mmCIF file of C-alpha atoms and ligand atoms in Angstrom:
data_model
loop_
_atom_site.group_PDB
_atom_site.id
_atom_site.type_symbol
_atom_site.label_atom_id
_atom_site.label_comp_id
_atom_site.label_asym_id
_atom_site.label_seq_id
_atom_site.Cartn_x
_atom_site.Cartn_y
_atom_site.Cartn_z
ATOM 1 C CA MET A 1 1.969 -69.710 2.870
ATOM 2 C CA SER A 2 4.984 -68.429 4.790
ATOM 3 C CA PHE A 3 8.737 -68.809 4.294
ATOM 4 C CA SER A 4 8.984 -70.802 7.525
ATOM 5 C CA THR A 5 7.423 -73.882 5.913
ATOM 6 C CA LEU A 6 10.061 -74.198 3.195
ATOM 7 C CA GLY A 7 12.913 -75.689 5.235
ATOM 8 C CA LEU A 8 15.198 -72.645 5.477
ATOM 9 C CA SER A 9 17.393 -72.009 8.523
ATOM 10 C CA SER A 10 16.192 -69.669 11.261
ATOM 11 C CA GLU A 11 18.981 -67.224 10.406
ATOM 12 C CA LEU A 12 17.738 -66.956 6.836
ATOM 13 C CA LEU A 13 14.165 -66.562 8.051
ATOM 14 C CA SER A 14 15.279 -63.586 10.170
ATOM 15 C CA ALA A 15 17.135 -62.140 7.170
ATOM 16 C CA LEU A 16 13.959 -62.455 5.090
ATOM 17 C CA GLU A 17 11.963 -60.728 7.755
ATOM 18 C CA ALA A 18 14.505 -57.912 7.982
ATOM 19 C CA GLN A 19 14.181 -57.422 4.221
ATOM 20 C CA LYS A 20 10.387 -57.395 4.413
ATOM 21 C CA TYR A 21 9.924 -60.506 2.298
ATOM 22 C CA GLN A 22 6.654 -61.730 3.783
ATOM 23 C CA THR A 23 5.218 -64.338 1.441
ATOM 24 C CA PRO A 24 7.230 -66.524 -0.901
ATOM 25 C CA TYR A 25 6.464 -65.990 -4.579
ATOM 26 C CA PRO A 26 5.182 -69.076 -6.479
ATOM 27 C CA ILE A 27 8.607 -69.945 -7.902
ATOM 28 C CA GLN A 28 10.111 -69.717 -4.407
ATOM 29 C CA GLN A 29 7.395 -71.917 -2.909
ATOM 30 C CA ILE A 30 8.210 -74.691 -5.362
ATOM 31 C CA ALA A 31 11.946 -74.273 -5.972
ATOM 32 C CA ILE A 32 13.258 -73.735 -2.439
ATOM 33 C CA PRO A 33 12.201 -77.145 -1.005
ATOM 34 C CA ASP A 34 13.236 -78.924 -4.235
ATOM 35 C CA ILE A 35 16.687 -77.334 -4.217
ATOM 36 C CA LEU A 36 17.140 -78.072 -0.520
ATOM 37 C CA GLN A 37 16.397 -81.730 -1.281
ATOM 38 C CA GLY A 38 19.194 -81.728 -3.840
ATOM 39 C CA HIS A 39 17.140 -81.826 -7.051
ATOM 40 C CA ASP A 40 18.196 -80.273 -10.327
ATOM 41 C CA ILE A 41 15.800 -77.556 -11.488
ATOM 42 C CA LEU A 42 14.563 -76.283 -14.811
ATOM 43 C CA GLY A 43 12.795 -73.023 -14.040
ATOM 44 C CA ILE A 44 10.991 -71.242 -16.853
ATOM 45 C CA ALA A 45 10.105 -67.936 -15.297
ATOM 46 C CA PRO A 46 9.953 -64.353 -16.487
ATOM 47 C CA THR A 47 12.067 -61.588 -14.979
ATOM 48 C CA GLY A 48 10.450 -60.195 -11.894
ATOM 49 C CA SER A 49 9.090 -63.544 -10.719
ATOM 50 C CA GLY A 50 11.507 -63.739 -7.803
ATOM 51 C CA LYS A 51 13.795 -66.392 -9.275
ATOM 52 C CA THR A 52 16.988 -64.919 -7.802
ATOM 53 C CA ALA A 53 15.915 -65.417 -4.200
ATOM 54 C CA ALA A 54 14.444 -68.793 -5.249
ATOM 55 C CA TYR A 55 17.962 -70.135 -5.794
ATOM 56 C CA VAL A 56 20.067 -67.831 -3.591
ATOM 57 C CA LEU A 57 18.232 -68.738 -0.372
ATOM 58 C CA PRO A 58 18.566 -72.552 -0.570
ATOM 59 C CA ILE A 59 22.164 -72.226 -1.791
ATOM 60 C CA LEU A 60 23.093 -70.103 1.231
ATOM 61 C CA ASN A 61 21.207 -72.552 3.430
ATOM 62 C CA GLN A 62 23.313 -75.422 2.103
ATOM 63 C CA LEU A 63 26.587 -73.487 2.339
ATOM 64 C CA GLN A 64 25.916 -72.716 5.997
ATOM 65 C CA SER A 65 26.519 -76.339 6.878
ATOM 66 C CA LEU A 66 29.018 -77.324 4.147
ATOM 67 C CA LYS A 67 32.731 -77.589 4.865
ATOM 68 C CA LYS A 68 34.717 -74.847 3.132
ATOM 69 C CA THR A 69 36.793 -75.968 0.177
ATOM 70 C CA LYS A 70 40.380 -74.911 -0.511
ATOM 71 C CA ASN A 71 41.126 -71.275 -1.221
ATOM 72 C CA ARG A 72 40.262 -70.223 -4.805
ATOM 73 C CA HIS A 73 37.988 -73.263 -5.192
ATOM 74 C CA VAL A 74 34.469 -71.862 -5.473
ATOM 75 C CA GLN A 75 31.544 -73.985 -4.321
ATOM 76 C CA THR A 76 28.696 -72.287 -6.164
ATOM 77 C CA LEU A 77 29.030 -70.942 -9.674
ATOM 78 C CA VAL A 78 26.312 -68.668 -11.083
ATOM 79 C CA LEU A 79 26.660 -67.955 -14.800
ATOM 80 C CA VAL A 80 24.874 -64.847 -16.085
ATOM 81 C CA PRO A 81 24.716 -63.050 -19.460
ATOM 82 C CA SER A 82 25.599 -59.506 -18.437
ATOM 83 C CA ARG A 83 27.598 -57.406 -16.072
ATOM 84 C CA GLU A 84 24.439 -55.743 -14.844
ATOM 85 C CA LEU A 85 22.860 -59.058 -13.866
ATOM 86 C CA ALA A 86 26.121 -60.247 -12.256
ATOM 87 C CA ILE A 87 26.163 -57.207 -9.984
ATOM 88 C CA GLN A 88 22.489 -57.514 -9.194
ATOM 89 C CA VAL A 89 22.614 -61.241 -8.316
ATOM 90 C CA ASN A 90 25.663 -60.631 -6.141
ATOM 91 C CA GLU A 91 23.774 -57.883 -4.337
ATOM 92 C CA VAL A 92 20.943 -60.306 -3.554
ATOM 93 C CA VAL A 93 23.463 -62.895 -2.277
ATOM 94 C CA GLN A 94 25.167 -60.333 -0.077
ATOM 95 C CA SER A 95 21.942 -58.900 1.248
ATOM 96 C CA PHE A 96 21.118 -62.309 2.741
ATOM 97 C CA ALA A 97 24.658 -63.572 3.453
ATOM 98 C CA SER A 98 25.525 -60.509 5.512
ATOM 99 C CA SER A 99 23.127 -61.525 8.264
ATOM 100 C CA LEU A 100 24.521 -65.048 8.701
ATOM 101 C CA THR A 101 27.001 -65.989 11.417
ATOM 102 C CA GLU A 102 28.841 -68.264 8.994
ATOM 103 C CA ARG A 103 30.914 -65.998 6.748
ATOM 104 C CA ILE A 104 30.040 -66.774 3.138
ATOM 105 C CA LYS A 105 31.978 -64.662 0.674
ATOM 106 C CA SER A 106 30.625 -63.926 -2.802
ATOM 107 C CA LEU A 107 31.947 -62.006 -5.769
ATOM 108 C CA ALA A 108 30.720 -60.797 -9.173
ATOM 109 C CA VAL A 109 33.181 -60.965 -12.094
ATOM 110 C CA PHE A 110 32.622 -59.744 -15.672
ATOM 111 C CA GLY A 111 34.520 -58.458 -18.670
ATOM 112 C CA GLY A 112 35.087 -54.910 -19.812
ATOM 113 C CA VAL A 113 37.032 -53.941 -16.689
ATOM 114 C CA SER A 114 40.550 -54.709 -15.497
ATOM 115 C CA ILE A 115 41.056 -58.351 -14.485
ATOM 116 C CA ASN A 116 43.666 -57.829 -11.746
ATOM 117 C CA PRO A 117 41.397 -56.588 -8.947
ATOM 118 C CA GLN A 118 39.079 -59.528 -9.650
ATOM 119 C CA MET A 119 42.015 -61.972 -9.417
ATOM 120 C CA ILE A 120 42.935 -60.555 -6.021
ATOM 121 C CA ALA A 121 39.341 -60.475 -4.774
ATOM 122 C CA LEU A 122 38.857 -64.177 -5.553
ATOM 123 C CA GLN A 123 40.502 -65.218 -2.260
ATOM 124 C CA HIS A 124 38.176 -67.455 -0.202
ATOM 125 C CA VAL A 125 35.120 -66.831 -2.395
ATOM 126 C CA SER A 126 32.364 -69.457 -1.998
ATOM 127 C CA ILE A 127 29.776 -68.066 -4.419
ATOM 128 C CA LEU A 128 31.049 -66.721 -7.715
ATOM 129 C CA VAL A 129 28.676 -64.874 -10.070
ATOM 130 C CA ALA A 130 30.291 -64.594 -13.487
ATOM 131 C CA THR A 131 29.844 -63.856 -17.153
ATOM 132 C CA PRO A 132 31.251 -66.779 -19.187
ATOM 133 C CA GLY A 133 34.111 -65.053 -21.041
ATOM 134 C CA ARG A 134 35.684 -63.413 -18.000
ATOM 135 C CA LEU A 135 35.311 -66.597 -15.978
ATOM 136 C CA LEU A 136 37.366 -68.525 -18.549
ATOM 137 C CA ASP A 137 40.045 -65.807 -18.475
ATOM 138 C CA LEU A 138 40.233 -66.113 -14.695
ATOM 139 C CA VAL A 139 40.425 -69.905 -14.864
ATOM 140 C CA ASN A 140 43.183 -69.660 -17.469
ATOM 141 C CA SER A 141 45.162 -67.331 -15.211
ATOM 142 C CA ASN A 142 44.797 -69.830 -12.332
ATOM 143 C CA ALA A 143 42.947 -67.226 -10.288
ATOM 144 C CA VAL A 144 40.125 -69.670 -9.656
ATOM 145 C CA SER A 145 39.471 -73.393 -9.901
ATOM 146 C CA LEU A 146 36.087 -74.899 -10.749
ATOM 147 C CA SER A 147 36.976 -78.424 -9.633
ATOM 148 C CA GLY A 148 35.166 -78.011 -6.308
ATOM 149 C CA VAL A 149 31.887 -76.607 -7.655
ATOM 150 C CA ASP A 150 28.951 -78.457 -6.158
ATOM 151 C CA THR A 151 26.183 -76.162 -7.433
ATOM 152 C CA LEU A 152 25.924 -74.662 -10.900
ATOM 153 C CA VAL A 153 23.305 -72.007 -11.670
ATOM 154 C CA LEU A 154 22.566 -70.808 -15.193
ATOM 155 C CA ASP A 155 20.584 -67.601 -14.838
ATOM 156 C CA GLU A 156 18.775 -66.096 -17.848
ATOM 157 C CA ALA A 157 20.096 -69.021 -19.875
ATOM 158 C CA ASP A 158 18.119 -67.946 -22.948
ATOM 159 C CA LYS A 159 19.781 -64.565 -22.996
ATOM 160 C CA MET A 160 23.203 -66.101 -22.453
ATOM 161 C CA LEU A 161 22.655 -68.305 -25.506
ATOM 162 C CA ASN A 162 21.193 -65.444 -27.577
ATOM 163 C CA LEU A 163 24.304 -63.414 -26.872
ATOM 164 C CA GLY A 164 26.447 -66.210 -28.313
ATOM 165 C CA PHE A 165 27.969 -67.609 -25.107
ATOM 166 C CA LYS A 166 27.214 -71.241 -26.034
ATOM 167 C CA GLU A 167 30.794 -72.249 -26.753
ATOM 168 C CA GLU A 168 32.154 -70.623 -23.593
ATOM 169 C CA MET A 169 29.442 -72.291 -21.545
ATOM 170 C CA GLU A 170 30.376 -75.685 -22.938
ATOM 171 C CA ARG A 171 34.035 -75.108 -22.111
ATOM 172 C CA ILE A 172 33.056 -74.192 -18.573
ATOM 173 C CA PHE A 173 30.855 -77.311 -18.153
ATOM 174 C CA LYS A 174 33.911 -79.459 -18.969
ATOM 175 C CA LEU A 175 35.808 -77.898 -16.058
ATOM 176 C CA LEU A 176 33.165 -78.843 -13.493
ATOM 177 C CA PRO A 177 33.083 -82.049 -11.448
ATOM 178 C CA ASN A 178 30.479 -84.575 -12.640
ATOM 179 C CA LYS A 179 28.719 -84.799 -9.319
ATOM 180 C CA ARG A 180 26.941 -81.512 -8.730
ATOM 181 C CA GLN A 181 23.529 -79.892 -8.505
ATOM 182 C CA ASN A 182 22.358 -77.894 -11.527
ATOM 183 C CA LEU A 183 19.778 -75.109 -11.583
ATOM 184 C CA LEU A 184 18.764 -73.593 -14.902
ATOM 185 C CA PHE A 185 16.545 -70.516 -15.122
ATOM 186 C CA SER A 186 15.292 -68.999 -18.331
ATOM 187 C CA ALA A 187 12.498 -66.632 -19.322
ATOM 188 C CA THR A 188 11.768 -68.702 -22.439
ATOM 189 C CA PHE A 189 12.237 -72.317 -23.444
ATOM 190 C CA SER A 190 13.971 -72.197 -26.835
ATOM 191 C CA GLU A 191 15.643 -74.986 -28.792
ATOM 192 C CA ASP A 192 19.028 -73.837 -27.530
ATOM 193 C CA VAL A 193 17.841 -73.851 -23.933
ATOM 194 C CA ASP A 194 16.524 -77.364 -24.518
ATOM 195 C CA THR A 195 19.967 -78.486 -25.754
ATOM 196 C CA VAL A 196 21.701 -77.082 -22.688
ATOM 197 C CA HIS A 197 19.040 -78.578 -20.447
ATOM 198 C CA GLN A 198 19.662 -82.030 -21.981
ATOM 199 C CA GLN A 199 23.395 -81.538 -21.581
ATOM 200 C CA VAL A 200 23.492 -80.276 -18.031
ATOM 201 C CA LEU A 201 20.423 -81.228 -16.017
ATOM 202 C CA ASN A 202 19.909 -84.568 -14.327
ATOM 203 C CA GLU A 203 16.237 -85.553 -13.951
ATOM 204 C CA PRO A 204 15.263 -81.970 -13.146
ATOM 205 C CA LYS A 205 12.120 -80.819 -11.449
ATOM 206 C CA ILE A 206 10.406 -78.588 -13.984
ATOM 207 C CA ILE A 207 8.850 -75.335 -12.804
ATOM 208 C CA ARG A 208 6.905 -73.112 -15.147
ATOM 209 C CA ILE A 209 5.742 -69.757 -13.917
ATOM 210 C CA LYS A 210 3.505 -67.739 -16.188
ATOM 211 C CA ALA A 211 3.602 -64.361 -14.525
ATOM 212 C CA LEU A 212 3.793 -62.372 -17.734
ATOM 213 C CA LYS A 213 0.064 -62.134 -18.376
ATOM 214 C CA LYS A 214 -0.605 -61.111 -14.807
ATOM 215 C CA ASN A 215 2.188 -58.549 -14.960
ATOM 216 C CA ILE A 216 0.750 -56.984 -18.093
ATOM 217 C CA ASP A 217 -2.579 -56.508 -16.399
ATOM 218 C CA GLN A 218 -0.887 -54.719 -13.534
ATOM 219 C CA ILE A 219 0.739 -52.206 -15.849
ATOM 220 C CA ILE A 220 -1.122 -49.066 -16.797
ATOM 221 C CA GLN A 221 -0.496 -48.515 -20.494
ATOM 222 C CA THR A 222 -1.020 -45.234 -22.290
ATOM 223 C CA ALA A 223 -0.109 -44.094 -25.784
ATOM 224 C CA TYR A 224 0.162 -40.574 -27.192
ATOM 225 C CA ARG A 225 -0.285 -39.943 -30.880
ATOM 226 C CA VAL A 226 2.349 -37.398 -31.850
ATOM 227 C CA SER A 227 4.268 -36.120 -34.853
ATOM 228 C CA GLU A 228 7.982 -36.896 -35.132
ATOM 229 C CA GLU A 229 8.976 -33.232 -34.498
ATOM 230 C CA ARG A 230 6.887 -32.999 -31.330
ATOM 231 C CA LYS A 231 8.194 -36.247 -29.791
ATOM 232 C CA GLY A 232 11.096 -34.596 -27.942
ATOM 233 C CA PRO A 233 9.007 -31.769 -26.450
ATOM 234 C CA LEU A 234 6.229 -34.238 -25.563
ATOM 235 C CA LEU A 235 8.710 -36.494 -23.759
ATOM 236 C CA ARG A 236 9.959 -33.554 -21.709
ATOM 237 C CA TYR A 237 6.387 -32.370 -21.098
ATOM 238 C CA ILE A 238 5.407 -35.800 -19.735
ATOM 239 C CA ILE A 239 8.479 -36.025 -17.505
ATOM 240 C CA LYS A 240 8.018 -32.520 -16.139
ATOM 241 C CA SER A 241 4.239 -32.335 -15.837
ATOM 242 C CA LYS A 242 3.915 -35.774 -14.250
ATOM 243 C CA GLU A 243 6.966 -34.987 -12.106
ATOM 244 C CA LEU A 244 8.577 -38.306 -13.004
ATOM 245 C CA THR A 245 11.698 -38.924 -10.970
ATOM 246 C CA GLN A 246 12.822 -42.344 -12.228
ATOM 247 C CA VAL A 247 11.985 -43.185 -15.790
ATOM 248 C CA LEU A 248 13.484 -45.571 -18.325
ATOM 249 C CA VAL A 249 13.119 -44.388 -21.928
ATOM 250 C CA PHE A 250 13.600 -46.745 -24.865
ATOM 251 C CA THR A 251 14.830 -45.817 -28.327
ATOM 252 C CA SER A 252 15.571 -48.106 -31.244
ATOM 253 C CA SER A 253 19.118 -46.931 -31.959
ATOM 254 C CA THR A 254 22.147 -45.947 -29.916
ATOM 255 C CA HIS A 255 22.397 -42.724 -31.909
ATOM 256 C CA LYS A 256 18.836 -41.753 -31.048
ATOM 257 C CA ALA A 257 19.419 -42.624 -27.390
ATOM 258 C CA ASP A 258 22.343 -40.186 -27.283
ATOM 259 C CA ARG A 259 20.301 -37.478 -29.027
ATOM 260 C CA VAL A 260 17.414 -37.836 -26.593
ATOM 261 C CA VAL A 261 19.807 -37.638 -23.611
ATOM 262 C CA GLU A 262 21.449 -34.536 -25.040
ATOM 263 C CA LYS A 263 18.112 -32.785 -25.484
ATOM 264 C CA LEU A 264 16.916 -33.749 -22.011
ATOM 265 C CA ARG A 265 20.096 -32.335 -20.480
ATOM 266 C CA GLN A 266 19.768 -29.122 -22.479
ATOM 267 C CA ASN A 267 16.331 -28.798 -20.943
ATOM 268 C CA GLY A 268 17.550 -29.275 -17.401
ATOM 269 C CA ILE A 269 16.611 -32.943 -16.949
ATOM 270 C CA GLU A 270 19.436 -35.139 -15.619
ATOM 271 C CA ALA A 271 19.755 -38.081 -18.021
ATOM 272 C CA GLY A 272 22.215 -40.756 -19.143
ATOM 273 C CA ALA A 273 22.319 -43.391 -21.875
ATOM 274 C CA ILE A 274 22.928 -47.123 -21.499
ATOM 275 C CA HIS A 275 23.697 -48.922 -24.740
ATOM 276 C CA SER A 276 26.293 -51.061 -26.460
ATOM 277 C CA LYS A 277 28.455 -48.140 -27.551
ATOM 278 C CA LYS A 278 29.007 -47.016 -23.955
ATOM 279 C CA SER A 279 31.894 -48.575 -22.033
ATOM 280 C CA GLN A 280 31.111 -51.001 -19.228
ATOM 281 C CA SER A 281 32.259 -48.577 -16.564
ATOM 282 C CA VAL A 282 30.086 -45.768 -17.931
ATOM 283 C CA ARG A 283 27.071 -48.111 -18.043
ATOM 284 C CA THR A 284 27.512 -49.200 -14.438
ATOM 285 C CA LYS A 285 28.022 -45.653 -13.231
ATOM 286 C CA THR A 286 24.926 -44.490 -15.097
ATOM 287 C CA LEU A 287 22.861 -47.308 -13.626
ATOM 288 C CA GLU A 288 24.142 -46.612 -10.124
ATOM 289 C CA ARG A 289 23.322 -42.915 -10.413
ATOM 290 C CA PHE A 290 19.878 -43.840 -11.719
ATOM 291 C CA LYS A 291 19.296 -46.194 -8.780
ATOM 292 C CA ASP A 292 20.512 -43.558 -6.315
ATOM 293 C CA GLY A 293 18.144 -40.982 -7.737
ATOM 294 C CA ALA A 294 20.916 -38.716 -9.066
ATOM 295 C CA LEU A 295 19.724 -39.353 -12.635
ATOM 296 C CA ARG A 296 16.074 -38.835 -13.433
ATOM 297 C CA VAL A 297 16.118 -40.549 -16.797
ATOM 298 C CA VAL A 298 18.003 -43.413 -18.411
ATOM 299 C CA VAL A 299 17.649 -43.852 -22.156
ATOM 300 C CA ALA A 300 18.383 -47.393 -23.335
ATOM 301 C CA THR A 301 18.152 -49.647 -26.360
ATOM 302 C CA ASP A 302 16.503 -53.074 -26.114
ATOM 303 C CA LEU A 303 19.457 -55.367 -25.540
ATOM 304 C CA LEU A 304 20.816 -53.489 -22.566
ATOM 305 C CA GLY A 305 17.432 -52.356 -21.371
ATOM 306 C CA ARG A 306 16.681 -55.983 -20.574
ATOM 307 C CA GLY A 307 19.558 -56.253 -18.155
ATOM 308 C CA ILE A 308 18.454 -53.251 -16.139
ATOM 309 C CA ASP A 309 16.817 -54.248 -12.906
ATOM 310 C CA ILE A 310 15.515 -51.574 -10.638
ATOM 311 C CA ASP A 311 13.187 -52.400 -7.813
ATOM 312 C CA LEU A 312 9.682 -51.306 -8.698
ATOM 313 C CA LEU A 313 10.554 -49.082 -11.629
ATOM 314 C CA PRO A 314 7.533 -46.789 -11.774
ATOM 315 C CA TYR A 315 7.660 -45.635 -15.414
ATOM 316 C CA ILE A 316 8.965 -46.643 -18.793
ATOM 317 C CA ILE A 317 8.474 -44.599 -21.943
ATOM 318 C CA ASN A 318 8.715 -45.971 -25.462
ATOM 319 C CA TYR A 319 10.174 -43.031 -27.350
ATOM 320 C CA GLU A 320 10.209 -45.393 -30.299
ATOM 321 C CA LEU A 321 8.512 -48.760 -30.591
ATOM 322 C CA PRO A 322 10.582 -51.925 -30.675
ATOM 323 C CA ARG A 323 10.413 -54.076 -33.777
ATOM 324 C CA SER A 324 8.992 -57.161 -32.090
ATOM 325 C CA PRO A 325 5.897 -57.400 -29.867
ATOM 326 C CA LYS A 326 7.963 -59.608 -27.543
ATOM 327 C CA ASP A 327 10.402 -56.774 -26.941
ATOM 328 C CA TYR A 328 7.489 -54.453 -26.220
ATOM 329 C CA VAL A 329 6.301 -56.826 -23.499
ATOM 330 C CA HIS A 330 9.850 -57.105 -22.142
ATOM 331 C CA ARG A 331 10.150 -53.344 -22.020
ATOM 332 C CA ILE A 332 6.895 -52.723 -20.218
ATOM 333 C CA GLY A 333 7.749 -55.643 -17.921
ATOM 334 C CA ARG A 334 10.383 -53.338 -16.413
ATOM 335 C CA THR A 335 7.544 -51.670 -14.540
ATOM 336 C CA GLY A 336 4.937 -53.068 -12.217
ATOM 337 C CA ARG A 337 7.338 -55.657 -10.867
ATOM 338 C CA ALA A 338 6.953 -57.424 -7.554
ATOM 339 C CA GLU A 339 3.238 -56.782 -7.396
ATOM 340 C CA ALA A 340 3.430 -52.979 -7.561
ATOM 341 C CA SER A 341 1.791 -51.219 -10.457
ATOM 342 C CA GLY A 342 3.737 -49.239 -13.007
ATOM 343 C CA GLU A 343 2.974 -47.198 -16.073
ATOM 344 C CA ALA A 344 4.187 -47.671 -19.624
ATOM 345 C CA ILE A 345 3.797 -44.750 -22.023
ATOM 346 C CA SER A 346 4.347 -45.016 -25.765
ATOM 347 C CA LEU A 347 4.855 -42.127 -28.183
ATOM 348 C CA ILE A 348 3.330 -43.152 -31.507
ATOM 349 C CA THR A 349 3.695 -41.368 -34.842
ATOM 350 C CA GLU A 350 1.350 -41.905 -37.777
ATOM 351 C CA GLU A 351 3.952 -44.224 -39.353
ATOM 352 C CA GLU A 352 4.153 -46.355 -36.205
ATOM 353 C CA SER A 353 0.370 -46.721 -35.803
ATOM 354 C CA ALA A 354 -0.039 -49.898 -37.857
ATOM 355 C CA HIS A 355 2.889 -51.531 -36.103
ATOM 356 C CA PHE A 356 1.486 -50.540 -32.722
ATOM 357 C CA ARG A 357 -1.797 -52.220 -33.661
ATOM 358 C CA ILE A 358 0.093 -55.447 -34.379
ATOM 359 C CA ILE A 359 1.856 -55.219 -31.017
ATOM 360 C CA GLN A 360 -1.423 -54.722 -29.176
ATOM 361 C CA LYS A 361 -3.038 -57.609 -31.027
ATOM 362 C CA LYS A 362 -0.159 -59.972 -30.152
ATOM 363 C CA MET A 363 -0.216 -58.789 -26.554
ATOM 364 C CA GLY A 364 -3.983 -59.322 -26.379
ATOM 365 C CA LYS A 365 -4.599 -55.929 -24.838
ATOM 366 C CA TRP A 366 -5.672 -52.564 -26.268
ATOM 367 C CA VAL A 367 -4.049 -49.377 -25.109
ATOM 368 C CA THR A 368 -5.849 -46.054 -24.683
ATOM 369 C CA MET A 369 -4.625 -43.552 -27.264
ATOM 370 C CA VAL A 370 -4.369 -39.885 -26.295
ATOM 371 C CA GLU A 371 -4.236 -37.294 -29.098
ATOM 372 C CA SER A 372 -1.435 -34.865 -28.254
ATOM 373 C CA ASP A 373 -2.206 -32.165 -30.854
ATOM 374 C CA GLU A 374 -4.085 -30.096 -28.316
ATOM 375 C CA LEU A 375 -1.248 -30.061 -25.808
ATOM 376 C CA ASN A 376 0.690 -26.834 -25.676
ATOM 377 C CA LEU A 377 4.282 -27.961 -25.753
ATOM 378 C CA GLN A 378 5.782 -24.498 -26.021
ATOM 379 C CA GLY A 379 8.731 -24.145 -23.691
ATOM 380 C CA TYR A 380 9.387 -27.915 -23.403
HETATM 381 P P1 AMP B 401 13.795 -61.334 -9.559
HETATM 382 O O1 AMP B 401 12.787 -61.991 -10.454
HETATM 383 O O2 AMP B 401 14.638 -62.318 -8.838
HETATM 384 O O3 AMP B 401 14.607 -60.299 -10.307
HETATM 385 O O4 AMP B 401 12.996 -60.541 -8.390
HETATM 386 C C1 AMP B 401 12.144 -59.492 -8.680
HETATM 387 C C2 AMP B 401 11.929 -58.551 -7.511
HETATM 388 O O5 AMP B 401 11.064 -59.114 -6.530
HETATM 389 C C3 AMP B 401 13.178 -58.141 -6.759
HETATM 390 O O6 AMP B 401 13.144 -56.760 -6.624
HETATM 391 C C4 AMP B 401 13.083 -58.830 -5.410
HETATM 392 O O7 AMP B 401 13.686 -58.071 -4.392
HETATM 393 C C5 AMP B 401 11.596 -58.937 -5.201
HETATM 394 N N1 AMP B 401 11.185 -60.143 -4.454
HETATM 395 C C6 AMP B 401 11.536 -61.408 -4.720
HETATM 396 N N2 AMP B 401 10.904 -62.269 -3.902
HETATM 397 C C7 AMP B 401 10.123 -61.535 -3.082
HETATM 398 C C8 AMP B 401 9.214 -61.857 -2.016
HETATM 399 N N3 AMP B 401 8.968 -63.107 -1.665
HETATM 400 N N4 AMP B 401 8.575 -60.823 -1.417
HETATM 401 C C9 AMP B 401 8.798 -59.559 -1.794
HETATM 402 N N5 AMP B 401 9.633 -59.179 -2.795
HETATM 403 C C10 AMP B 401 10.301 -60.158 -3.430
#
């Protein structure tokens, strides 16, 4: 199967080729023709399945031939739960839009930073990627109108609802014209997602992609049994001896994340923390430095760890286990994306052993346990 059979313009096909996208992922094979035909979509697909390109490509295709609306009247609205995802989706849009002759301007807007530059940047934007709260602020300041929206995308709808954006989303829906195309993507299908789906979607095509199981099999999982006191040295030993250059470490609290970062830095390993107690601008800077390779390690807690998308992240380390098996799968799903293999390493104390057994049982996969007592961690 090749992209050329899906109905995309030749300009987009060249852009895909330039970006080395050779074969469409399953969600793209199904969603792209359906979206081009004007259908609403309910896509249940895990992160890493290629859902962003699955909606960005047909949307750009449609915008290529659509008449531009008035200034400050966006045509496509993409709602997302976090700043990180807003930036990332906008990057995907721009990576394809930049190779089109038709100029299609896009912008990411989110809270936690000054609103004025966003108000100015909203001139002539066709595709707006936004978190719900900031979007409403911009609408209220007349910086943007939603009355010309012909395509609405809800990306990671489950996370948006889990983060309590339901009310804002409903206020936004009321500002949209009735006649429009709606695309809803979610990793899970919860009761809340069902409610929004009933509210927003019109006879949608339903696409379910179960990539999670396959992803898990692609990930090499290892666990080290270790005492609490030796966890820090073991972490540094693993990073140094395996010469890891880009690793995401998970802790269960923001305090612990900061402590781990501090210790890594003291031991000459460039590291930064991403969690709810860090300001938005610090989080973005940390993530950018991580992506650029300036930071070797990012230490994150679960909520924000989910929003971090790095192409083909090679390693994640569970410094502490998450409470739920689902979160464990989410964490390790950060690696081995897009058909490349990754490795997930967990540091397990005696107290965490029983919980780790439960996680493995739920996941349906057993992880090789390495005893770390023999390792000489002196100097780490
Ligand atoms: P997503 O699920 O949209 O976050 O995409 C996951 C990753 O897969 C991203 O890094 C994309 O760049 C990559 N990707 C998406 N579709 C394809 C494709 N057809 N071929 C190669 N890589 C892709």
